[in-house]
């Protein structure tokens, strides 16, 4: 099963969510590979700062051939998570082609709603091309939500004009996501019962339920 985290917009939380999704699935006992498809190598840098035993392997494939490489790696893992690059169009397209499910992080801001059009169009393009061969689904996740603000709700409403759903699970702005990254760890690994840990777990459960319902109807 291939889950990618993608948005052409920079700094929306692709790497943070990729690492947390990979950690959560690995902690549940599955074999996981995290692919860093970004030349910035953030996920690889994260793995390199880690002292503890790795929960999963991280490899860098910032290439427009990633879909072909993923095909060869897929049988070896229960789940492959791909941390997508911002901007690079041809790599993003190949990442979408490799995916069963694309998670699109968006921040609660009108700029993020407007710029999401680009990734939505790209996913639709690849989805249509590959429709005879495979089914690709996608969903938005609101990341860096600010507590006690209505902007998250406004953004959810604004995103409803796009053809992909907004996942019910959303992620708030929390220092635990950043601080744990500095040690090559994650909020769920450090404290699964923390609010950050529970938020990520709920997100992963929702993503996996979407994938399962998708595979059972095809
Ligand atoms: N929910 C969150 N709470 C607090 N900080 C966050 C959260 N999500 C992301 N961040 C912080 O926001 C910054 C950007 O996040 P991240 O690097 O994950 O985004 P990205 O989409 O991968 O960026 P790029 O497009 O450059 O690859 C980082 O400093 C990260 O620690
Ligand atoms: Mg990144």
PDB file of N, CA and C and ligand atoms in Angstrom, residues 5 7-18 38 40 42 83-87 105 107 142-145 171-179 181 199, ligand 1:
ATOM      1  N   UNK A   5       2.424  11.941   0.622  1.00  0.00           N
ATOM      2  CA  UNK A   5       2.038  13.202   1.251  1.00  0.00           C
ATOM      3  C   UNK A   5       2.569  14.301   0.337  1.00  0.00           C
ATOM      4  N   UNK A   7       2.023  18.232  -1.757  1.00  0.00           N
ATOM      5  CA  UNK A   7       1.419  19.524  -2.075  1.00  0.00           C
ATOM      6  C   UNK A   7       2.518  20.335  -2.739  1.00  0.00           C
ATOM      7  N   UNK A   8       2.170  20.989  -3.836  1.00  0.00           N
ATOM      8  CA  UNK A   8       3.172  21.784  -4.546  1.00  0.00           C
ATOM      9  C   UNK A   8       3.640  22.972  -3.692  1.00  0.00           C
ATOM     10  N   UNK A   9       2.794  23.359  -2.737  1.00  0.00           N
ATOM     11  CA  UNK A   9       3.145  24.486  -1.875  1.00  0.00           C
ATOM     12  C   UNK A   9       4.191  24.029  -0.844  1.00  0.00           C
ATOM     13  N   UNK A  10       5.160  24.873  -0.582  1.00  0.00           N
ATOM     14  CA  UNK A  10       6.215  24.530   0.371  1.00  0.00           C
ATOM     15  C   UNK A  10       5.782  24.768   1.809  1.00  0.00           C
ATOM     16  N   UNK A  11       6.379  24.022   2.723  1.00  0.00           N
ATOM     17  CA  UNK A  11       6.214  24.273   4.148  1.00  0.00           C
ATOM     18  C   UNK A  11       4.854  23.992   4.741  1.00  0.00           C
ATOM     19  N   UNK A  12       4.054  23.149   4.090  1.00  0.00           N
ATOM     20  CA  UNK A  12       2.694  22.894   4.603  1.00  0.00           C
ATOM     21  C   UNK A  12       2.650  21.729   5.601  1.00  0.00           C
ATOM     22  N   UNK A  13       3.773  21.006   5.729  1.00  0.00           N
ATOM     23  CA  UNK A  13       3.806  19.891   6.688  1.00  0.00           C
ATOM     24  C   UNK A  13       3.945  18.521   6.051  1.00  0.00           C
ATOM     25  N   UNK A  14       4.407  18.462   4.804  1.00  0.00           N
ATOM     26  CA  UNK A  14       4.549  17.175   4.115  1.00  0.00           C
ATOM     27  C   UNK A  14       5.510  16.255   4.883  1.00  0.00           C
ATOM     28  N   UNK A  15       6.689  16.797   5.210  1.00  0.00           N
ATOM     29  CA  UNK A  15       7.698  15.963   5.870  1.00  0.00           C
ATOM     30  C   UNK A  15       7.241  15.592   7.285  1.00  0.00           C
ATOM     31  N   UNK A  16       6.706  16.562   8.009  1.00  0.00           N
ATOM     32  CA  UNK A  16       6.229  16.303   9.378  1.00  0.00           C
ATOM     33  C   UNK A  16       5.167  15.202   9.371  1.00  0.00           C
ATOM     34  N   UNK A  17       4.210  15.305   8.476  1.00  0.00           N
ATOM     35  CA  UNK A  17       3.142  14.297   8.443  1.00  0.00           C
ATOM     36  C   UNK A  17       3.662  12.955   7.936  1.00  0.00           C
ATOM     37  N   UNK A  18       4.541  12.968   6.938  1.00  0.00           N
ATOM     38  CA  UNK A  18       5.096  11.696   6.416  1.00  0.00           C
ATOM     39  C   UNK A  18       5.769  10.919   7.535  1.00  0.00           C
ATOM     40  N   UNK A  38      12.249  14.338  -2.049  1.00  0.00           N
ATOM     41  CA  UNK A  38      12.594  15.758  -2.120  1.00  0.00           C
ATOM     42  C   UNK A  38      14.122  15.924  -2.092  1.00  0.00           C
ATOM     43  N   UNK A  40      15.673  18.316  -1.030  1.00  0.00           N
ATOM     44  CA  UNK A  40      16.074  18.958   0.235  1.00  0.00           C
ATOM     45  C   UNK A  40      16.477  17.925   1.288  1.00  0.00           C
ATOM     46  N   UNK A  42      14.948  16.366   3.677  1.00  0.00           N
ATOM     47  CA  UNK A  42      14.563  16.593   5.080  1.00  0.00           C
ATOM     48  C   UNK A  42      14.307  15.296   5.840  1.00  0.00           C
ATOM     49  N   UNK A  83       7.316  11.022   1.073  1.00  0.00           N
ATOM     50  CA  UNK A  83       7.344  12.446   1.410  1.00  0.00           C
ATOM     51  C   UNK A  83       7.635  13.210   0.114  1.00  0.00           C
ATOM     52  N   UNK A  84       6.627  13.891  -0.384  1.00  0.00           N
ATOM     53  CA  UNK A  84       6.730  14.523  -1.700  1.00  0.00           C
ATOM     54  C   UNK A  84       7.476  15.849  -1.683  1.00  0.00           C
ATOM     55  N   UNK A  85       7.977  16.254  -2.846  1.00  0.00           N
ATOM     56  CA  UNK A  85       8.690  17.524  -2.943  1.00  0.00           C
ATOM     57  C   UNK A  85       7.732  18.678  -3.231  1.00  0.00           C
ATOM     58  N   UNK A  86       8.052  19.872  -2.805  1.00  0.00           N
ATOM     59  CA  UNK A  86       7.267  21.019  -3.262  1.00  0.00           C
ATOM     60  C   UNK A  86       7.700  21.378  -4.690  1.00  0.00           C
ATOM     61  N   UNK A  87       6.849  22.018  -5.407  1.00  0.00           N
ATOM     62  CA  UNK A  87       7.145  22.576  -6.742  1.00  0.00           C
ATOM     63  C   UNK A  87       7.495  21.597  -7.849  1.00  0.00           C
ATOM     64  N   UNK A 105      -1.625  17.920   2.641  1.00  0.00           N
ATOM     65  CA  UNK A 105      -1.709  18.808   3.798  1.00  0.00           C
ATOM     66  C   UNK A 105      -1.977  20.245   3.349  1.00  0.00           C
ATOM     67  N   UNK A 107      -2.620  24.223   5.171  1.00  0.00           N
ATOM     68  CA  UNK A 107      -2.697  25.010   6.394  1.00  0.00           C
ATOM     69  C   UNK A 107      -3.989  25.816   6.359  1.00  0.00           C
ATOM     70  N   UNK A 142      -6.134  19.121   7.171  1.00  0.00           N
ATOM     71  CA  UNK A 142      -5.804  20.457   7.675  1.00  0.00           C
ATOM     72  C   UNK A 142      -4.718  20.302   8.725  1.00  0.00           C
ATOM     73  N   UNK A 143      -3.590  20.922   8.472  1.00  0.00           N
ATOM     74  CA  UNK A 143      -2.441  20.845   9.380  1.00  0.00           C
ATOM     75  C   UNK A 143      -2.157  22.229   9.961  1.00  0.00           C
ATOM     76  N   UNK A 144      -1.646  22.256  11.162  1.00  0.00           N
ATOM     77  CA  UNK A 144      -1.298  23.491  11.882  1.00  0.00           C
ATOM     78  C   UNK A 144      -2.544  24.318  12.201  1.00  0.00           C
ATOM     79  N   UNK A 145      -3.605  23.606  12.543  1.00  0.00           N
ATOM     80  CA  UNK A 145      -4.824  24.277  12.954  1.00  0.00           C
ATOM     81  C   UNK A 145      -4.545  25.059  14.244  1.00  0.00           C
ATOM     82  N   UNK A 171      -4.867  18.201  12.224  1.00  0.00           N
ATOM     83  CA  UNK A 171      -3.683  18.288  13.089  1.00  0.00           C
ATOM     84  C   UNK A 171      -3.503  19.749  13.526  1.00  0.00           C
ATOM     85  N   UNK A 172      -3.360  19.945  14.808  1.00  0.00           N
ATOM     86  CA  UNK A 172      -3.164  21.303  15.313  1.00  0.00           C
ATOM     87  C   UNK A 172      -1.683  21.690  15.310  1.00  0.00           C
ATOM     88  N   UNK A 173      -1.467  22.983  15.406  1.00  0.00           N
ATOM     89  CA  UNK A 173      -0.122  23.518  15.600  1.00  0.00           C
ATOM     90  C   UNK A 173       0.338  23.100  17.000  1.00  0.00           C
ATOM     91  N   UNK A 174       1.369  22.249  17.084  1.00  0.00           N
ATOM     92  CA  UNK A 174       1.850  21.798  18.397  1.00  0.00           C
ATOM     93  C   UNK A 174       3.366  21.680  18.383  1.00  0.00           C
ATOM     94  N   UNK A 175       4.003  22.155  19.458  1.00  0.00           N
ATOM     95  CA  UNK A 175       5.466  22.099  19.515  1.00  0.00           C
ATOM     96  C   UNK A 175       5.963  20.659  19.497  1.00  0.00           C
ATOM     97  N   UNK A 176       5.154  19.720  19.978  1.00  0.00           N
ATOM     98  CA  UNK A 176       5.590  18.313  20.021  1.00  0.00           C
ATOM     99  C   UNK A 176       5.989  17.804  18.636  1.00  0.00           C
ATOM    100  N   UNK A 177       5.356  18.309  17.592  1.00  0.00           N
ATOM    101  CA  UNK A 177       5.687  17.840  16.245  1.00  0.00           C
ATOM    102  C   UNK A 177       7.078  18.306  15.825  1.00  0.00           C
ATOM    103  N   UNK A 178       7.445  19.505  16.244  1.00  0.00           N
ATOM    104  CA  UNK A 178       8.746  20.060  15.866  1.00  0.00           C
ATOM    105  C   UNK A 178       9.857  19.580  16.797  1.00  0.00           C
ATOM    106  N   UNK A 179       9.587  19.620  18.097  1.00  0.00           N
ATOM    107  CA  UNK A 179      10.630  19.271  19.083  1.00  0.00           C
ATOM    108  C   UNK A 179      11.092  17.830  18.957  1.00  0.00           C
ATOM    109  N   UNK A 181      11.051  16.066  16.297  1.00  0.00           N
ATOM    110  CA  UNK A 181      11.770  15.908  15.026  1.00  0.00           C
ATOM    111  C   UNK A 181      13.258  16.209  15.206  1.00  0.00           C
ATOM    112  N   UNK A 199      -3.811  12.711  17.936  1.00  0.00           N
ATOM    113  CA  UNK A 199      -4.241  13.358  16.684  1.00  0.00           C
ATOM    114  C   UNK A 199      -3.709  12.591  15.475  1.00  0.00           C
TER     115      UNK A 199
HETATM  116  N1  LIG B   1       1.297  20.565  13.148  1.00  0.00           N
HETATM  117  C1  LIG B   1       2.431  21.265  13.295  1.00  0.00           C
HETATM  118  N2  LIG B   1       2.695  21.897  14.472  1.00  0.00           N
HETATM  119  C2  LIG B   1       3.843  22.621  14.608  1.00  0.00           C
HETATM  120  N3  LIG B   1       4.763  22.787  13.665  1.00  0.00           N
HETATM  121  C3  LIG B   1       4.553  22.193  12.471  1.00  0.00           C
HETATM  122  C4  LIG B   1       3.390  21.397  12.214  1.00  0.00           C
HETATM  123  N4  LIG B   1       3.456  20.931  10.945  1.00  0.00           N
HETATM  124  C5  LIG B   1       4.604  21.414  10.422  1.00  0.00           C
HETATM  125  N5  LIG B   1       5.272  22.172  11.342  1.00  0.00           N
HETATM  126  C6  LIG B   1       6.534  22.893  11.140  1.00  0.00           C
HETATM  127  O1  LIG B   1       6.412  23.676   9.947  1.00  0.00           O
HETATM  128  C7  LIG B   1       7.618  23.674   9.202  1.00  0.00           C
HETATM  129  C8  LIG B   1       7.338  23.106   7.805  1.00  0.00           C
HETATM  130  O2  LIG B   1       6.940  21.760   7.947  1.00  0.00           O
HETATM  131  P1  LIG B   1       7.485  20.624   6.970  1.00  0.00           P
HETATM  132  O3  LIG B   1       8.949  20.749   6.776  1.00  0.00           O
HETATM  133  O4  LIG B   1       6.937  19.351   7.468  1.00  0.00           O
HETATM  134  O5  LIG B   1       6.735  21.083   5.638  1.00  0.00           O
HETATM  135  P2  LIG B   1       6.992  20.572   4.139  1.00  0.00           P
HETATM  136  O6  LIG B   1       5.698  20.689   3.434  1.00  0.00           O
HETATM  137  O7  LIG B   1       7.652  19.250   4.161  1.00  0.00           O
HETATM  138  O8  LIG B   1       8.006  21.665   3.606  1.00  0.00           O
HETATM  139  P3  LIG B   1       8.797  21.604   2.182  1.00  0.00           P
HETATM  140  O9  LIG B   1       7.776  22.015   1.161  1.00  0.00           O
HETATM  141  O10 LIG B   1       9.897  22.590   2.344  1.00  0.00           O
HETATM  142  O11 LIG B   1       9.252  20.188   1.996  1.00  0.00           O
HETATM  143  C9  LIG B   1       8.600  22.844  10.010  1.00  0.00           C
HETATM  144  O12 LIG B   1       9.393  23.701  10.781  1.00  0.00           O
HETATM  145  C10 LIG B   1       7.716  21.975  10.890  1.00  0.00           C
HETATM  146  O13 LIG B   1       8.353  21.629  12.100  1.00  0.00           O
END
